[in-house]
Amino acid sequence: MEKKMRAIILLLFVLILSACQDEPQPAPEAEPEEETVQVSEEQIAAETRLTEFIELWQQKDFARMYDAYLNEGTKAAFGKELFVDWQQELNSELAIQNLAVNISEPAADAEWSQELPADFKLQLAMDSAGGPVEFTKTMSLLYENSDWFVEWDPSFILPGLEEDDTVSAVKELAPRADIVDRNGKGIAVNAVGYEVGVIPEKFDEKRIADVAALLDITPAEINDKLGKSWVQPNFYVPLAIIREDQAVLDQLFAIPGTVRNELTLRSYPFGEPLSHISGFVGPITAEQLAERKGTGYETDDVIGRRGLEESFEDELRGVTAGRILIKKATSGETVTASEREAAQGEALKLSLDADLQKRIYNAMDGKSGAAAAIDPKTGEVLALVSSPGYNPNLFIPNIAQSRYRELANDPRLVFFNRFAAAYTPGAALNPLIAATGLEAGTIESDATNKTLRATANNLYDSQLQAQGSEAFAKRLADFGFGEAMPFTIELTPSTLSLNGKPGSAGQVQANILHLAALYTAFQNGGSVYEPTLLADGTPKVWLDSVISEANIEPLEAAMRESLDGFTGSLSLIKAQGNENGIFFGYPTEKPPYVLALLIEDVENENAVAQKVEEIFNK
C-alpha cells in the first residue's frame, strides 16, 4: 500500500512538472526573400545611351547629340540646322540655364526588346528669362544600326513647341528698391527720366546745335546717330537719356521733330557727399555676367557697381518678371510656355543722417580726407565721409568714356575711398595710450594732463618701454588693433605695424571709423558698441570695458584742457611729406555724437578746429 501510494505521488509530481513547463513554441518563419527585379540587358543598354544623351544636353553640345544619338527618323524630320542652330539660339535668347533632367524608374511590367521602343519618363526643369520651366515628357529610344537612338521633337525644348513656331521672351524689371537714411530721405532712389530722340523727316537739322547743348552732347554725336545705315526718314532715332528737368524739356519739345519716351532712372539725390556710401548702378560687365551665370542676369541688365549698390545687389534688385511666349505657326495663336511674376527688392534703411553727412562733407570744402560720426550709446554710424567724392548720377544710364577718364585721372583721387583706408593717428592715439598706462599703473592719474600733452612718439615709446612689449601689445589688441572691425563695408584693419608687433608710433595705422568707435568708450562707461550702418540692427557690444570707469574722468578732464569747448584730441601728423590734421572727440556740453575728422595736407591745427566748430555749430 505504501509503495502504491508513492507511485501515485510520483506520477502526480511528474504531471505537475509537465504542466509548469512553457508551451512548445513553433519554429520561426523564414523572412520572405526580397523580390529580385530583373533588369534586362536591353534596358541597361538603352538607359546608358539615354544618360549619355542627357549629359550632352546639359552641356549644350547639340552637334554631338545630333550626330551620335538621334535616330534616322528624327534626323530626316528636322535636320541638323534646326536641331543645333535653333536650340543654340533659343538657349541664348531665353537665357536657359541649370537644365536638370531626371529619369523616372520604369514600370515593373515594362517590356524590353530590340523590336519595341524603350520608353523613359523624364522630369525636366530649367531656369529661363521667363522664369522657371518644369514639365514631364516621355522620351523613346529605338533600336537601329546595332544600337539605341533617341526619338526627338521640339517639345523637348519647351512644352508645346513645334517646328516653325516663333518663340519670344518678355522681361520686365522689378523696380529697384530704395536706399534711405534714418529719416527716410532717399540716398539711392528711382526717378523719372526721358529718352529723347528725333524723327528725321520732321526735324530741322539747323537745330542740331541747340538740341546738343540741351542734351549735353556734341553736334557730332547727333550727326553720327542720324547717319546710321538703318535710319529712315520716318524712323525714330534715339539721341540721349536725360533726367526730369522741366525747363530743359520745355525747350527741347519746342523744337519740331523731337520725341520723348518716359522711363525710370536710378537717382542719387545727395550726389557727392554720399557717393562712396551709395555707389552706383551701371551696365553689367562680361566678367560680372560670367560670375552670376544662371542667376537671371542678361547682357542688357544693370547691376550695382560700387558702394551699397554693389554690396546689397541681391537684396535691392528683386525678381525680374518674365514670360516665354510661343506663337503657333498652325493657328497664329500665342500661348504662354512659362511665366514669372516680378517681386520688388528689399529697401535698405541706414543709420546714417544724410543731412549730417552733407554738412560734414561741405565743411571739408573739397579737401582730401575722411570723417565718421557715431552715436556712442548704440554704435549707429550717423555719418561716414570720404572727400572728395564724385557725382554718381553721371553714371546713369551710362557715363561717357571722356567723362570717366576725366574722373579717373583727377589728381585728388575721387574714386579712392578714404574712410575705408588706414592712417597714422599720431597724437590722436594719446588718450588711448594713456588709458593703457593708467590701467597698468605706469601713469599716475594726477599726471594725466601732462601725459596727454606729450608728443605721440614720446608717449607711445615710453609706455611701450614701461609696460613691456608683450603686455603693451595685448592691451592695444584689447582696443581691436590687429583684427578686422565688424562692419557692413570692408575696411582696412587697424594695425600696430606690418608684423603686428608694437614698433615705433609712426608704424601704427588706424582706420578712422575704428578710432571714432574707440572714443565712444569715454561716453559709454568704457565699452564700445559694434559700429553699424543699418538702422534695424540691435546694439551689440564689440569691445567690453576697454577703459575702466575710474579712469574715464581724469582722461576726459585732460582732453577738455587741450580743446576749448570740446573733449577730445586735436593734432597734426607728418605723413608722406604732408601734415594731416586729425580731430577725435565731442562737444563737452550735451554731445550729440562722437566725431572723427581727418584732413590731409593742412598747415596747422586751427584749420581742422574751424571745420569741427562749423560742423557742430550748424
Tab-separated table of C-alpha atoms in Angstrom, residues 418 421-430 456-457 460 481 492-497 504-512 515 571-584 597-600:
chain	number	residue	atom	x	y	z
A	418	ARG	CA	39.399	107.277	-47.698
A	421	ALA	CA	41.730	103.333	-45.599
A	422	ALA	CA	44.101	103.462	-42.607
A	423	TYR	CA	46.172	106.468	-41.496
A	424	THR	CA	48.900	107.164	-38.961
A	425	PRO	CA	46.929	108.501	-35.963
A	426	GLY	CA	49.798	110.265	-34.188
A	427	ALA	CA	48.821	112.153	-31.014
A	428	ALA	CA	45.139	111.292	-31.633
A	429	LEU	CA	46.079	107.941	-30.098
A	430	ASN	CA	47.400	109.552	-26.899
A	456	ALA	CA	52.747	110.899	-29.785
A	457	ASN	CA	56.167	109.306	-30.167
A	460	TYR	CA	53.927	105.673	-27.191
A	481	PHE	CA	44.190	96.587	-33.187
A	492	THR	CA	41.335	98.337	-43.749
A	493	PRO	CA	42.081	96.883	-40.289
A	494	SER	CA	43.991	98.972	-37.754
A	495	THR	CA	47.448	97.540	-37.047
A	496	LEU	CA	50.419	98.250	-34.783
A	497	SER	CA	52.942	97.526	-37.563
A	504	SER	CA	57.504	102.937	-33.348
A	505	ALA	CA	54.447	105.191	-33.125
A	506	GLY	CA	54.847	106.016	-36.820
A	507	GLN	CA	54.164	102.412	-37.756
A	508	VAL	CA	50.670	102.411	-36.259
A	509	GLN	CA	47.916	102.512	-38.871
A	510	ALA	CA	44.312	103.100	-37.861
A	511	ASN	CA	41.014	103.273	-39.676
A	512	ILE	CA	39.085	106.462	-38.894
A	515	LEU	CA	39.253	105.271	-33.811
A	571	SER	CA	46.785	117.056	-33.595
A	572	LEU	CA	48.941	117.203	-36.706
A	573	ILE	CA	50.728	114.156	-38.063
A	574	LYS	CA	53.591	114.083	-40.534
A	575	ALA	CA	52.604	111.674	-43.304
A	576	GLN	CA	54.394	111.219	-46.614
A	577	GLY	CA	55.775	114.743	-46.526
A	578	ASN	CA	52.413	116.331	-45.676
A	579	GLU	CA	50.730	117.331	-42.438
A	580	ASN	CA	47.467	115.530	-41.743
A	581	GLY	CA	45.182	117.206	-39.232
A	582	ILE	CA	43.064	114.929	-37.028
A	583	PHE	CA	40.296	115.588	-34.516
A	584	PHE	CA	38.639	112.948	-32.342
A	597	LEU	CA	37.695	114.199	-38.772
A	598	LEU	CA	40.894	113.868	-40.794
A	599	ILE	CA	42.023	116.464	-43.322
A	600	GLU	CA	45.049	115.748	-45.497
